[in-house]
Tab-separated table of C-alpha atoms in Angstrom:
chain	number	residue	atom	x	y	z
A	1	UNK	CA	90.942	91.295	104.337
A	2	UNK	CA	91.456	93.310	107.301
A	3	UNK	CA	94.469	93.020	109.433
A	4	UNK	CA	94.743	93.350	113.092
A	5	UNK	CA	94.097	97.242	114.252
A	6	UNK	CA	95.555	98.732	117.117
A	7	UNK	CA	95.949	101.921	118.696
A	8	UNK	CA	97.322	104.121	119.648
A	9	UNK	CA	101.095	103.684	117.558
A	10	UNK	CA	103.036	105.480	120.518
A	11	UNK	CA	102.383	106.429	123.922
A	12	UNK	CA	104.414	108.314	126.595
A	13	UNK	CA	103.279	108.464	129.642
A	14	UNK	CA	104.762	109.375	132.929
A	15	UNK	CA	105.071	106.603	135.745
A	16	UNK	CA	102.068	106.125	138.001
A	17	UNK	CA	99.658	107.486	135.252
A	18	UNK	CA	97.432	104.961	133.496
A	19	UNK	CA	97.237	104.015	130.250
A	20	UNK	CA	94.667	101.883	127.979
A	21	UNK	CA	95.361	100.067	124.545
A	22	UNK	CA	93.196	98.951	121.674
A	23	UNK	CA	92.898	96.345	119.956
A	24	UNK	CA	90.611	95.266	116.966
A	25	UNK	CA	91.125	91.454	115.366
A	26	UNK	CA	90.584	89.906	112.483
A	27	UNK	CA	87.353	89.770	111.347
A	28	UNK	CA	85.661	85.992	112.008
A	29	UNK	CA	88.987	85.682	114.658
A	30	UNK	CA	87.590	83.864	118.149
A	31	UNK	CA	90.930	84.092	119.741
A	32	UNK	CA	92.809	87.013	120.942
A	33	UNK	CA	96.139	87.708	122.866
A	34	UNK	CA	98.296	90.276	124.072
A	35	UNK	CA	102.129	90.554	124.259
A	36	UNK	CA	104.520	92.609	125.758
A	37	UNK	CA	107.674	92.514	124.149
A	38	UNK	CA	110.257	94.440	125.903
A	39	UNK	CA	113.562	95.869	123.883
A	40	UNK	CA	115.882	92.983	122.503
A	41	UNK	CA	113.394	89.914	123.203
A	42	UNK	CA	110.646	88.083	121.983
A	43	UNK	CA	107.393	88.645	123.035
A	44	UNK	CA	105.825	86.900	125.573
A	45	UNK	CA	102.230	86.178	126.071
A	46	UNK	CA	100.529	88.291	128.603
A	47	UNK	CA	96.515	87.006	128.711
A	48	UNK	CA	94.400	84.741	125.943
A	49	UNK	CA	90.946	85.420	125.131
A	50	UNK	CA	88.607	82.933	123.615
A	51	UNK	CA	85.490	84.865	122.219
A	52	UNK	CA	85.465	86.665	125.627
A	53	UNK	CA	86.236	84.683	127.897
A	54	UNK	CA	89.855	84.594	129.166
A	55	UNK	CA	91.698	80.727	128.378
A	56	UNK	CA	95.126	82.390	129.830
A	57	UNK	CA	96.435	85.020	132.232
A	58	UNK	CA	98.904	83.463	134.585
A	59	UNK	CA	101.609	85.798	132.822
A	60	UNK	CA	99.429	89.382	133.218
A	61	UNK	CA	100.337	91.357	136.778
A	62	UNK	CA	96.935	91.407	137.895
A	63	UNK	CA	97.905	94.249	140.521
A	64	UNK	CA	98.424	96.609	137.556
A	65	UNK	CA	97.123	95.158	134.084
A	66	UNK	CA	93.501	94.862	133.230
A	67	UNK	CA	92.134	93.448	130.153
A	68	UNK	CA	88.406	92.708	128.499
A	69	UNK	CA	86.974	91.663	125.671
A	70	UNK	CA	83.512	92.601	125.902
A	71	UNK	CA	81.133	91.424	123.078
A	72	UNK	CA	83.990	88.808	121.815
A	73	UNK	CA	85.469	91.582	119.450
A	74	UNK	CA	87.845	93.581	120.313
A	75	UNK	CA	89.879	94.372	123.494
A	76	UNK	CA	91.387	96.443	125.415
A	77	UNK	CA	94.605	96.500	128.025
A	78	UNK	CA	94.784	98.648	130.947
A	79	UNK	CA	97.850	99.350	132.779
A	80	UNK	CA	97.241	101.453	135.948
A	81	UNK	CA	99.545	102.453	137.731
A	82	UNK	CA	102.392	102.246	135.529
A	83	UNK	CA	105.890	101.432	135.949
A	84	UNK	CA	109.171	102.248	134.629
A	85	UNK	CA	109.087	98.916	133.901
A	86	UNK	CA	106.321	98.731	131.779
A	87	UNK	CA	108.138	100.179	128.953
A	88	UNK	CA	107.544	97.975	125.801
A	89	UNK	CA	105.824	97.054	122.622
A	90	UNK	CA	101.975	95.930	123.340
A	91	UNK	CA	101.424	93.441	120.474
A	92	UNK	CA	97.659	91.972	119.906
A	93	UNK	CA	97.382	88.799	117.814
A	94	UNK	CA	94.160	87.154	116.979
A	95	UNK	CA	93.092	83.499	115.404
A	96	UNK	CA	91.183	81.566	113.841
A	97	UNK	CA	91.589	79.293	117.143
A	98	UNK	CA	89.022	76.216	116.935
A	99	UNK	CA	89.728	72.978	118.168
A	100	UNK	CA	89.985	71.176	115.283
A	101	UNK	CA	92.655	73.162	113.490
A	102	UNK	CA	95.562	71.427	113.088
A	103	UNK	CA	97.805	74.434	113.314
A	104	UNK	CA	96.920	77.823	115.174
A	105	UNK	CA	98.580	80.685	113.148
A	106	UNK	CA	98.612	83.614	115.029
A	107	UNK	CA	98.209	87.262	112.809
A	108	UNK	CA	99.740	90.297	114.770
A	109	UNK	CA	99.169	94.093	114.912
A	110	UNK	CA	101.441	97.115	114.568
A	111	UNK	CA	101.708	97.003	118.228
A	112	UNK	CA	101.755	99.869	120.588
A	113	UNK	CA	105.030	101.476	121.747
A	114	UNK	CA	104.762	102.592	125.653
A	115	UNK	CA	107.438	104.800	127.340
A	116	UNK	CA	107.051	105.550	130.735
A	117	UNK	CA	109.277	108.299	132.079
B	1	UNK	CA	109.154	74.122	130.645
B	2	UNK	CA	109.234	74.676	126.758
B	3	UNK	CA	111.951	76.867	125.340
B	4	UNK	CA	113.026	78.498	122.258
B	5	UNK	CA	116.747	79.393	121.799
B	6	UNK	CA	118.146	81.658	118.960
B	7	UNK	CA	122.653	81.794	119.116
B	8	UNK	CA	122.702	84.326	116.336
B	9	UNK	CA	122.022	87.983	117.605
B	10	UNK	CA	123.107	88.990	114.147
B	11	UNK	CA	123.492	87.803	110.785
B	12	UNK	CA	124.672	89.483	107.545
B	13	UNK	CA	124.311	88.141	103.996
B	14	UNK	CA	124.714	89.572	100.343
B	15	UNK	CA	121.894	90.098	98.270
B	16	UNK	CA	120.958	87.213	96.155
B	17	UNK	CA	122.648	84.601	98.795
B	18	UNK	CA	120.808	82.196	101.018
B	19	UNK	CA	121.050	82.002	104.119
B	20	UNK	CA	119.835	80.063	107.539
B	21	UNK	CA	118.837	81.133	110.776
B	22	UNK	CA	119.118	78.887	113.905
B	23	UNK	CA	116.595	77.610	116.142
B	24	UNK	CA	116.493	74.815	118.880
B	25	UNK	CA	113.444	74.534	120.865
B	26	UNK	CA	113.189	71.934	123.943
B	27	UNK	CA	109.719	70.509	125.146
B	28	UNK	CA	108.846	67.266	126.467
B	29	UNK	CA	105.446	67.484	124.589
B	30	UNK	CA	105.089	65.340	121.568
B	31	UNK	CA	102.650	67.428	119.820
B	32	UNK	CA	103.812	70.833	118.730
B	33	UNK	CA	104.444	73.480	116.300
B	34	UNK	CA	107.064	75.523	115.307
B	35	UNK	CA	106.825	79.390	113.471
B	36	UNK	CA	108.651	81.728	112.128
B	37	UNK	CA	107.813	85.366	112.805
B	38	UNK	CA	109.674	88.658	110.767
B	39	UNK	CA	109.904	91.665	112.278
B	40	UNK	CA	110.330	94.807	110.642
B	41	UNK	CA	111.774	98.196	112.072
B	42	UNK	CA	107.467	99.128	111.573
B	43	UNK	CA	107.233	97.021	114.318
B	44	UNK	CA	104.103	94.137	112.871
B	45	UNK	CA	105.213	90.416	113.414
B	46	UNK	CA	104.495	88.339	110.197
B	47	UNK	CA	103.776	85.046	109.964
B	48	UNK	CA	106.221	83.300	107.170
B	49	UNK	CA	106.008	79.910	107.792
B	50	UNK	CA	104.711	77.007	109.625
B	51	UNK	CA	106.104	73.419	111.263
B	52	UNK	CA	103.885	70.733	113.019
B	53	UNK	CA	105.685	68.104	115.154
B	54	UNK	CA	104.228	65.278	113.260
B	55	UNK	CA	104.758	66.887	109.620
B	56	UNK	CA	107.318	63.893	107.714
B	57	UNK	CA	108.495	66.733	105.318
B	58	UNK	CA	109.890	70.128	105.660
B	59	UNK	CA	108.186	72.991	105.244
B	60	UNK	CA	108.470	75.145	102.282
B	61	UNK	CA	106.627	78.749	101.316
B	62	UNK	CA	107.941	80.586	98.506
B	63	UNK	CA	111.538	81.429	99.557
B	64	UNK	CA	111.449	80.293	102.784
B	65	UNK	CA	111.508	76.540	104.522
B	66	UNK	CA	112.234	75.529	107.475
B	67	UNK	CA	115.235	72.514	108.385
B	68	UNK	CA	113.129	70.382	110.608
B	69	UNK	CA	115.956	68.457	112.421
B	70	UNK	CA	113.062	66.170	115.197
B	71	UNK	CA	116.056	64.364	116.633
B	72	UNK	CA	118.266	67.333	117.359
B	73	UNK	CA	115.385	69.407	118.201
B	74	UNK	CA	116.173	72.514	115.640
B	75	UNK	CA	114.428	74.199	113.131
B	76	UNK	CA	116.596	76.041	111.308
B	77	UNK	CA	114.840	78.899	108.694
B	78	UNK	CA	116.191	79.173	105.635
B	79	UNK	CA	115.936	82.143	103.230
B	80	UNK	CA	116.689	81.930	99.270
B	81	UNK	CA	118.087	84.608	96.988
B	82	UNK	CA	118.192	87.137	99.657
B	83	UNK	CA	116.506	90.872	98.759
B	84	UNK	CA	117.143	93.988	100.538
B	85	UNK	CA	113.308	93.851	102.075
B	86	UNK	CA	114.470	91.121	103.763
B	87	UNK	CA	116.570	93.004	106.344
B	88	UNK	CA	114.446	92.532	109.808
B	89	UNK	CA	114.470	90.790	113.200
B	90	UNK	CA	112.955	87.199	112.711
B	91	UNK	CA	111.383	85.452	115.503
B	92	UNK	CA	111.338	81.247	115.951
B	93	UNK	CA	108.609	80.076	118.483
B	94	UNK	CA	106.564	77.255	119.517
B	95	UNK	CA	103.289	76.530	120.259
B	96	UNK	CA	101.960	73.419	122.731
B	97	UNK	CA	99.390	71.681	121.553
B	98	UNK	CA	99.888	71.066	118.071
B	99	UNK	CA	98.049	74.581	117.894
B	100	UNK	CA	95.012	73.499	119.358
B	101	UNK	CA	92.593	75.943	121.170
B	102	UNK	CA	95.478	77.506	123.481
B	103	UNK	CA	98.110	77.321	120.972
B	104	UNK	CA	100.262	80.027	123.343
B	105	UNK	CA	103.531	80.481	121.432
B	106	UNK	CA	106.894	80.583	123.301
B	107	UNK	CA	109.065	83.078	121.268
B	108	UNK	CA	113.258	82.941	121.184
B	109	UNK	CA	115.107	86.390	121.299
B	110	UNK	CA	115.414	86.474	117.741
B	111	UNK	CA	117.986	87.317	114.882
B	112	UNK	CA	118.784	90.387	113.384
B	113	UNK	CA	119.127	90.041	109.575
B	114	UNK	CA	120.735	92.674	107.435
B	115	UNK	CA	121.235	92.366	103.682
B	116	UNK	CA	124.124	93.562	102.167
B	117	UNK	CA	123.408	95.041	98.430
């Protein structure tokens, strides 16, 4: 079975450019997040999709982040403009996610590395 | 607010030793779930191994399991017969819910494991 997919692996860009990430879940997978985990701490939860409709983005700076999940596959992040700031690991998870699972396991991607000069 | 708190910033151990990784987690939820997440210098979180709240015994998958301490509030991961593959950040978090449909985990700053051949 498949894994998560994203892309690109790496990505320098310089501040005030925008930038867009991809992500493809698992197969079957209703729910989807995206993480930003900056260096030396955990990630933390940026927006939730279920299908594709969003459960969660109280965490995602709407002035500058974007995200969609058109078709209730995959996704995609914007970030425009960006920010010194911004500089992190973009992580996608996806899961099975129904309400009658007892436990929610979430199954991450590579991640995308962002450095913005 | 839920929280996740890892001591350890570092750990060593031998090759072939065990060893445990500490995690304390505060919520005034009753329902919950606890993870552990490894992260390797390729940058992917894995999933090892799961905790629900409500779960009498501990946890156990292959060489991992997971102290489940309820009245102290820790859930310690423990790692048998270390191997060198097992050098990597590892991640404790928690999820609300009991995993339902949001299931949004709260991740610790996680522990640096090196193994020593």
């Amino acid at each position: 079975e498949a894994g998560v997919a994203q892309s690109p692996r790496y990505k320098i860009i310089e501040k005030r450019q925008s930038v867009a990430f991809w992500c493809n879940p698992i197969s079957g997978h209703a729910t989807l997040y995206w993480y930003q985990q900056i260096l030396g701490q955990g990630p933390k939860l940026l927006i939730q999709f279920q299908n594709n409709g969003v459960v969660d983005d109280s965490q995602l700076p709407k002035d500058r982040f974007s995200a969609e999940r058109l078709k209730g596959v995959d996704s995609t992040l914007k970030i425009q403009p960006a920010k010194l700031e911004d500089s992190a690991v973009y992580l996608c998870a996806s899961s099975l996610a129904g309400l009658m699972l007892a436990k929610n396991i979430q199954y991450f991607g590579a991640g995308t590395r962002l450095s913005v000069l | 607010a839920q929280k996740i708190t890892q001591t350890q910033p570092g750990m060593f151990v031998q090759e072939k030793e065990a060893v445990t990784l500490d995690c304390t987690y505060d919520t005034s939820d009753q329902s919950y779930g606890l993870f552990w997440y490894k992260q390797p210098s390729s940058g992917e979180m894995i999933f090892l191994i799961y905790q629900g709240s409500y779960d009498e015994q501990n946890a156990t998958e292959g060489r991992y399991s997971l102290n489940f301490q309820k009245a102290r509030k820790s859930a310690n991961l423990v790692i048998s017969a270390s191997q060198l593959g097992d050098s990597a950040m590892y991640f404790c978090a928690m999820s609300d819910n009991y995993g339902g449909s949001q299931g949004n985990l709260i991740f610790g700053k996680g522990t640096k494991l090196s193994v020593k051949p």
